[in-house]
Short mmCIF file of C-alpha atoms and ligand atoms in Angstrom, two decimals:
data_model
loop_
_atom_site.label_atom_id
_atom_site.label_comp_id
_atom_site.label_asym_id
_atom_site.label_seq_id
_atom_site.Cartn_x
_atom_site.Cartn_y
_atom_site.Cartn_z
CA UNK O 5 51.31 -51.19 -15.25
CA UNK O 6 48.72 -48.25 -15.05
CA UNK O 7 49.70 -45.38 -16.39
CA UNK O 8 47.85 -43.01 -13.91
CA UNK O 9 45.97 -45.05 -10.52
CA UNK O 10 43.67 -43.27 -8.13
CA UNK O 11 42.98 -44.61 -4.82
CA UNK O 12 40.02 -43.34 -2.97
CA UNK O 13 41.18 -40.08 -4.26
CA UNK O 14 39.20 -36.93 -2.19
CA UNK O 15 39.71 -33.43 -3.23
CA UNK O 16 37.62 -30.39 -0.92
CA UNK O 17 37.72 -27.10 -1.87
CA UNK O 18 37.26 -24.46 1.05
CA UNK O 19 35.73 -21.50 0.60
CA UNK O 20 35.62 -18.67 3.24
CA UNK O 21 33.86 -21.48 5.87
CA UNK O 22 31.97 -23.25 3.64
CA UNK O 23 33.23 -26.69 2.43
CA UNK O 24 32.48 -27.78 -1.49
CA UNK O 25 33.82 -31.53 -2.21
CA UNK O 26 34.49 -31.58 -5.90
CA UNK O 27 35.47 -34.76 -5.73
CA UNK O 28 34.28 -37.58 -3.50
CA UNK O 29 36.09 -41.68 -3.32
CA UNK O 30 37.52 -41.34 -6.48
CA UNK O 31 39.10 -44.75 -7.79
CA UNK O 32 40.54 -44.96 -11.22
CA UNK O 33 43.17 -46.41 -13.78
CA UNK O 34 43.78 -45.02 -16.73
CA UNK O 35 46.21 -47.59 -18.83
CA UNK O 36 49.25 -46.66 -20.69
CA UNK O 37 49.21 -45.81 -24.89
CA UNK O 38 45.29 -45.19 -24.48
CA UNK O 39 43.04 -41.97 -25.47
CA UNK O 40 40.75 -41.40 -22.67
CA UNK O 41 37.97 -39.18 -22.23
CA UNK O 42 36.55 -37.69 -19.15
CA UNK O 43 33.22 -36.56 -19.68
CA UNK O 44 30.56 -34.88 -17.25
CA UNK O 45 28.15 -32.14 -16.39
CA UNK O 46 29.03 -28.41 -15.86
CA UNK O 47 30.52 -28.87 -12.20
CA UNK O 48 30.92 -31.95 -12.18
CA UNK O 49 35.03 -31.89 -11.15
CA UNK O 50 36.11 -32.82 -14.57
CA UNK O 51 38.80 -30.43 -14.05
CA UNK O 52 39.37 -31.17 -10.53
CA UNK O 53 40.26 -34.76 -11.43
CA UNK O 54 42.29 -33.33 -14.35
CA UNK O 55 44.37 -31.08 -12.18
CA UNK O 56 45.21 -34.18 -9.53
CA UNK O 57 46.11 -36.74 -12.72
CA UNK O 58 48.59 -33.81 -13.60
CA UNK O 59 50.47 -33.34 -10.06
CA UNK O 60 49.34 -29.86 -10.42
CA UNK O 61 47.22 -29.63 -7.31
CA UNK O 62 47.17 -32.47 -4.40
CA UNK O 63 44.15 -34.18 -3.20
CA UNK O 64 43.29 -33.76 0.81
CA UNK O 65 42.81 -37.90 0.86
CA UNK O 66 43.48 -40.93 -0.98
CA UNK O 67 46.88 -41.83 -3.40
CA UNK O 68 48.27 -41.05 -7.12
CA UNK O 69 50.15 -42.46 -8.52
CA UNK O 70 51.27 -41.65 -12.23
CA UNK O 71 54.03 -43.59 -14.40
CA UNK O 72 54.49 -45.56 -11.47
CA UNK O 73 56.13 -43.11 -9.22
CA UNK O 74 53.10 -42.16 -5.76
CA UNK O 75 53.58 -38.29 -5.85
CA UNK O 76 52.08 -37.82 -2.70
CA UNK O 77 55.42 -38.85 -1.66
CA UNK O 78 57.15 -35.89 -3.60
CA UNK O 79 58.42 -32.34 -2.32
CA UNK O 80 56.95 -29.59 -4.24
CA UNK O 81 60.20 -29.00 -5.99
CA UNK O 82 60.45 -33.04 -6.79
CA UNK O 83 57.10 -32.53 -8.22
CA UNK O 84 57.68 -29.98 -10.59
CA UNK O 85 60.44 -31.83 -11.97
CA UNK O 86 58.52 -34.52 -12.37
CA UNK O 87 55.58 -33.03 -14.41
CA UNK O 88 58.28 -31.38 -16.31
CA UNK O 89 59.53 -34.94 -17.10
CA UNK O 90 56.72 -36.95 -17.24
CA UNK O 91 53.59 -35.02 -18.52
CA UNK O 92 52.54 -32.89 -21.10
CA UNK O 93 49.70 -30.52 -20.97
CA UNK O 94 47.23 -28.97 -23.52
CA UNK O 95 44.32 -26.35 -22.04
CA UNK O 96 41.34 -25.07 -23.44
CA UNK O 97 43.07 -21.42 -23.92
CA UNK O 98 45.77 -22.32 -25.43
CA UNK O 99 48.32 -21.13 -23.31
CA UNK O 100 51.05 -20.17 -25.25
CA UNK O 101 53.45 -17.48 -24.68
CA UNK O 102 52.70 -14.57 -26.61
CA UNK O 103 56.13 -13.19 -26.71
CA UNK O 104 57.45 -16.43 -28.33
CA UNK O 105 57.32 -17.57 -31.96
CA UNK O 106 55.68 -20.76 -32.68
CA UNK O 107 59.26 -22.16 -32.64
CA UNK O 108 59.94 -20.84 -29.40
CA UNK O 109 56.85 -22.18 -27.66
CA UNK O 110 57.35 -25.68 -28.61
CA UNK O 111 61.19 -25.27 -27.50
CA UNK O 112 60.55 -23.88 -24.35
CA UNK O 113 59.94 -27.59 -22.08
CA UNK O 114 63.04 -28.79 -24.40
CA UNK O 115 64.89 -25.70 -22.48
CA UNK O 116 63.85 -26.39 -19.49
CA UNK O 117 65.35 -30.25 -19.88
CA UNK O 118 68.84 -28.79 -20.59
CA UNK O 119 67.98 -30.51 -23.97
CA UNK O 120 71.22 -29.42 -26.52
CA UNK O 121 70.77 -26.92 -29.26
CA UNK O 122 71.16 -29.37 -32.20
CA UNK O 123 68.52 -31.08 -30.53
CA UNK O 124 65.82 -29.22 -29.71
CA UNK O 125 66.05 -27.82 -33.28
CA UNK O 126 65.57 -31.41 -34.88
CA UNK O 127 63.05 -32.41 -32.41
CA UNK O 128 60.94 -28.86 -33.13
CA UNK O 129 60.86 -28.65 -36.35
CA UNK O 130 59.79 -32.46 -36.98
CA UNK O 131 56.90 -31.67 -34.33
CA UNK O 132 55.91 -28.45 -35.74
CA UNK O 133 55.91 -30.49 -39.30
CA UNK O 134 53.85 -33.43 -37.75
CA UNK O 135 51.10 -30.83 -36.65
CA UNK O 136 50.92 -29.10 -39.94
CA UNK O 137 52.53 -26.11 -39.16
CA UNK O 138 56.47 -26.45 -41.03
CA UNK O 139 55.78 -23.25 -42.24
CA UNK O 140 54.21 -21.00 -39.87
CA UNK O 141 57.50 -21.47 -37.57
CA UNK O 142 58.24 -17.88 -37.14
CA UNK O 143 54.32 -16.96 -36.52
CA UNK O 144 53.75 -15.79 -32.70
CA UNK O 145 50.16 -17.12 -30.98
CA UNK O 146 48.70 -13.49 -31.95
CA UNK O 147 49.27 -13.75 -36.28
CA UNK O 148 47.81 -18.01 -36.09
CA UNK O 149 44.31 -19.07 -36.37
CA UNK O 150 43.10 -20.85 -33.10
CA UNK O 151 43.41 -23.91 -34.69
CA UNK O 152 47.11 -23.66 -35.44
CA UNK O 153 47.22 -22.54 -32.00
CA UNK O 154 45.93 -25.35 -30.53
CA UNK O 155 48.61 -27.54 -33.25
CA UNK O 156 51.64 -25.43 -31.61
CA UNK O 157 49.87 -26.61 -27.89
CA UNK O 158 49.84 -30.41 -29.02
CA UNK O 159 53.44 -30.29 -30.39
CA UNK O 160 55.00 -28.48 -27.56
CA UNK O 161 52.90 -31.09 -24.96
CA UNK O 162 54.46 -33.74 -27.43
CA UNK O 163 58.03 -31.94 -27.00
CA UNK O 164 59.80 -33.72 -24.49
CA UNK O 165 58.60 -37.29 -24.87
CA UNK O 166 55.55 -37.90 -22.25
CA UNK O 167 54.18 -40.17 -20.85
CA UNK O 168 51.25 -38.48 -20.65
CA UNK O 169 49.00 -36.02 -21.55
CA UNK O 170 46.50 -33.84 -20.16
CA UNK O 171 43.65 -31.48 -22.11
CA UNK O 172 41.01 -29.76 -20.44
CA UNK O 173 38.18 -29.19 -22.79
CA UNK O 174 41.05 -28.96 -25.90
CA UNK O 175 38.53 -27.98 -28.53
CA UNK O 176 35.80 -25.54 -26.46
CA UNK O 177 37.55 -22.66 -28.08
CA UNK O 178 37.25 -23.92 -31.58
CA UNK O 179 34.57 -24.28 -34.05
CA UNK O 180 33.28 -27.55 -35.03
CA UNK O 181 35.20 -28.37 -38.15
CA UNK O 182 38.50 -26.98 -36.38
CA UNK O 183 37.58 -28.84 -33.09
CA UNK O 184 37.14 -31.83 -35.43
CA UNK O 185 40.88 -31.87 -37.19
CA UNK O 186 42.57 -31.23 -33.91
CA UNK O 187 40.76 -34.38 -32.34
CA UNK O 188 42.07 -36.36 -35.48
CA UNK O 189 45.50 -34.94 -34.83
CA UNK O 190 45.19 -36.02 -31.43
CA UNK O 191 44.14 -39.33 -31.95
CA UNK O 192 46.75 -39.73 -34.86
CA UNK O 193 49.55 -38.59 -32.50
CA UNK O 194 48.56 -40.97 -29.29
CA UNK O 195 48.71 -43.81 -31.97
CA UNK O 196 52.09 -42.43 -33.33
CA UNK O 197 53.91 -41.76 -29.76
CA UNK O 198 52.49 -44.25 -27.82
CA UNK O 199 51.80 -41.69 -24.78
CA UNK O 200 48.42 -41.79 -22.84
CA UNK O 201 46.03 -39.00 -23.61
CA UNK O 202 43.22 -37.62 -21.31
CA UNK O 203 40.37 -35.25 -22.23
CA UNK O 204 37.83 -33.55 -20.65
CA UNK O 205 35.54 -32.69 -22.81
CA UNK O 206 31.70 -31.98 -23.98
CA UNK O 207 32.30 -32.95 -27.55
CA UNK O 208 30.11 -36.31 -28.75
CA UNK O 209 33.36 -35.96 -31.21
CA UNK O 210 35.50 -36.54 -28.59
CA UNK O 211 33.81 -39.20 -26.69
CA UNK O 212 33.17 -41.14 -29.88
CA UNK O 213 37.19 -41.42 -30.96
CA UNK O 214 38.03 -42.23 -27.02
CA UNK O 215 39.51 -45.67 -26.35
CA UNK O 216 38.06 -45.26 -22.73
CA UNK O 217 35.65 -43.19 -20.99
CA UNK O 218 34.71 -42.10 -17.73
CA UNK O 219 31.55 -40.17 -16.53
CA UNK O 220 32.09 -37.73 -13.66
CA UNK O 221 28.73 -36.62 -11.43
CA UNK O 222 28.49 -34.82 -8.45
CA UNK O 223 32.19 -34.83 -7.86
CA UNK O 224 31.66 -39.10 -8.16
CA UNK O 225 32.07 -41.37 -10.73
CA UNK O 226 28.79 -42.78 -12.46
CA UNK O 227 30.35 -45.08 -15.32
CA UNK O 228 33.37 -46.26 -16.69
CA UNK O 229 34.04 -47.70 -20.12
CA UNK O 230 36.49 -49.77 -21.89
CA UNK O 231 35.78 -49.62 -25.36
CA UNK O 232 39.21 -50.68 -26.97
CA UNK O 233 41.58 -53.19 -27.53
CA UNK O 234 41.84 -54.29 -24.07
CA UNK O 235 38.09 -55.20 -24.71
CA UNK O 236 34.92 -55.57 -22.57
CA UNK O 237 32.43 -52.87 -21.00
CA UNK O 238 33.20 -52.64 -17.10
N1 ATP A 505 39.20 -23.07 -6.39
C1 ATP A 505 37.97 -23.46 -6.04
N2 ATP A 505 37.41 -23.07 -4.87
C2 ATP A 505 36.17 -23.47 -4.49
N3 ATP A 505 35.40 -24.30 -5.24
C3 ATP A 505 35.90 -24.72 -6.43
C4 ATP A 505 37.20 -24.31 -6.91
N4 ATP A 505 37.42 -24.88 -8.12
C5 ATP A 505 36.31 -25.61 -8.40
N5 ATP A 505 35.40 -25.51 -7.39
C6 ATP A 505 34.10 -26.21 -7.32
O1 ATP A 505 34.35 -27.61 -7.47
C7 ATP A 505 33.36 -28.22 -8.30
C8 ATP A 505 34.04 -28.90 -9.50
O2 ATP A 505 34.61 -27.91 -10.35
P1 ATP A 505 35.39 -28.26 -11.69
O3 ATP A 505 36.02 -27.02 -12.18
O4 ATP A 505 36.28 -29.42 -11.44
O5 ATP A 505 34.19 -28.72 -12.65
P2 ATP A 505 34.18 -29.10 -14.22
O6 ATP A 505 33.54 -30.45 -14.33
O7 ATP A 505 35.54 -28.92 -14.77
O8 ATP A 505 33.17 -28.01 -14.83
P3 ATP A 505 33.18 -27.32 -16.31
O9 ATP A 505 32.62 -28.34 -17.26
O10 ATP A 505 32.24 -26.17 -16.12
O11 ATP A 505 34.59 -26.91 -16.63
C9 ATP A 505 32.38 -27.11 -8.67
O12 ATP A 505 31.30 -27.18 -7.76
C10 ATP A 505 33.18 -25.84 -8.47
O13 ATP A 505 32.34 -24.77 -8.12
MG1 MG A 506 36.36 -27.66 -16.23
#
């Protein structure tokens, strides 16, 4: 089974009267314990598509459906518990909670699953130890480098077992060597958790380390490729 499918997937934004459609017929499948990239000019609804893939905005046609369950289907409420379940999410900023230590942030989804004490502890600390951070625990976002920043991101998308995870543009923030490591750790923690990643990104980095990769233009897309085990160029 696909991890994520997209069927004829349309997504318009309106804007005062005027009509922009960022994305246009959009049919996908992005398979399970795979790293895929989405890559694509300025514009191009990179992400647009993102945003659908993670049940954080709806499309105005067409079906999703992601770890089997069509979410069209879901309330809003049913939704949210559903991301919170099923998908992790890394963005370009960061997004961390200043107020919160390292710790903290990667505990917070484990909070929000009514995940027990004992628990979340274990399950933090080997994450924050995976990611290279065991002892910068106690660090908030504001005394880390970006790049540890963007480790604390991964581990707390990585917190509550996904199925799948979303990253717009993960390294635009960073500098090349930094943006370089955290695609390794990436890569390295797909293969170790078996969950699906999905990019967006810019980066030739990216694109070259990507099991699969899809090119977004004009809201459409231009070209799909399969480049790993599964096999064969579509
Ligand atoms: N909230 C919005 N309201 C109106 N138009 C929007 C909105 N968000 C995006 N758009 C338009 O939809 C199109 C796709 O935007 P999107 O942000 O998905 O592109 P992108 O590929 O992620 O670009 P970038 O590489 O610059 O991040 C663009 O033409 C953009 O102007
Ligand atoms: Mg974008």
């Amino acid at each position: 089974m696909s991890s994520v499918t997209l069927k004829q997937v349309g997504r318009t934004y309106r804007l005062d009267a005027i009509e922009v459609p960022a994305l246009i017929d959009i049919n996908l499948e992005i398979e399970p314990d795979r790293f895929t990239v989405i890559s694509g000019p300025s514009g191009s609804g990179k992400t647009t598509l993102l945003n659908l893939i993670g049940c954080i905005d709806r499309p105005n046609r067409g079906e999703i459906s992601v770890a089997g369950q069509s979410v069209q289907t879901l309330s809003d409420d049913a939704l949210s518990d559903f991301r919170a379940r099923n998908i992790g999410y890394i963005f370009q900023n960061f997004n961390l909670l200043p107020v919160l230590t390292a710790f903290e942030n990667v505990e917070y989804p484990l909070l929000l699953a009514r995940v027990a004490a004992g628990e979340r502890r274990r399950r933090v600390l080997e994450l924050l130890d995976a990611v290279g951070l065991a002892d910068k625990t106690k660090n908030l976002p504001g005394q880390l480098s970006g790049g540890q920043r963007q480790r604390v991101a991964i581990a707390r998308a990585l917190a509550t077992s996904p199925q799948l995870i979303l990253a717009d543009e993960p390294t635009a923030n960073l500098d090349s060597h930094t943006g370089s490591a955290i695609i390794e750790l990436m890569r390295k923690m797909q293969r170790e958790h078996h969950v699906s990643f999905v990019f967006s990104s810019h980066d030739p980095k990216v694109l070259a380390e990507a099991d699969d990769a899809v090119l977004i233009q004009d809201g459409r897309i231009a070209a799909t490729e399969r480049r790993g085990a599964t096999g064969g160029a579509l």
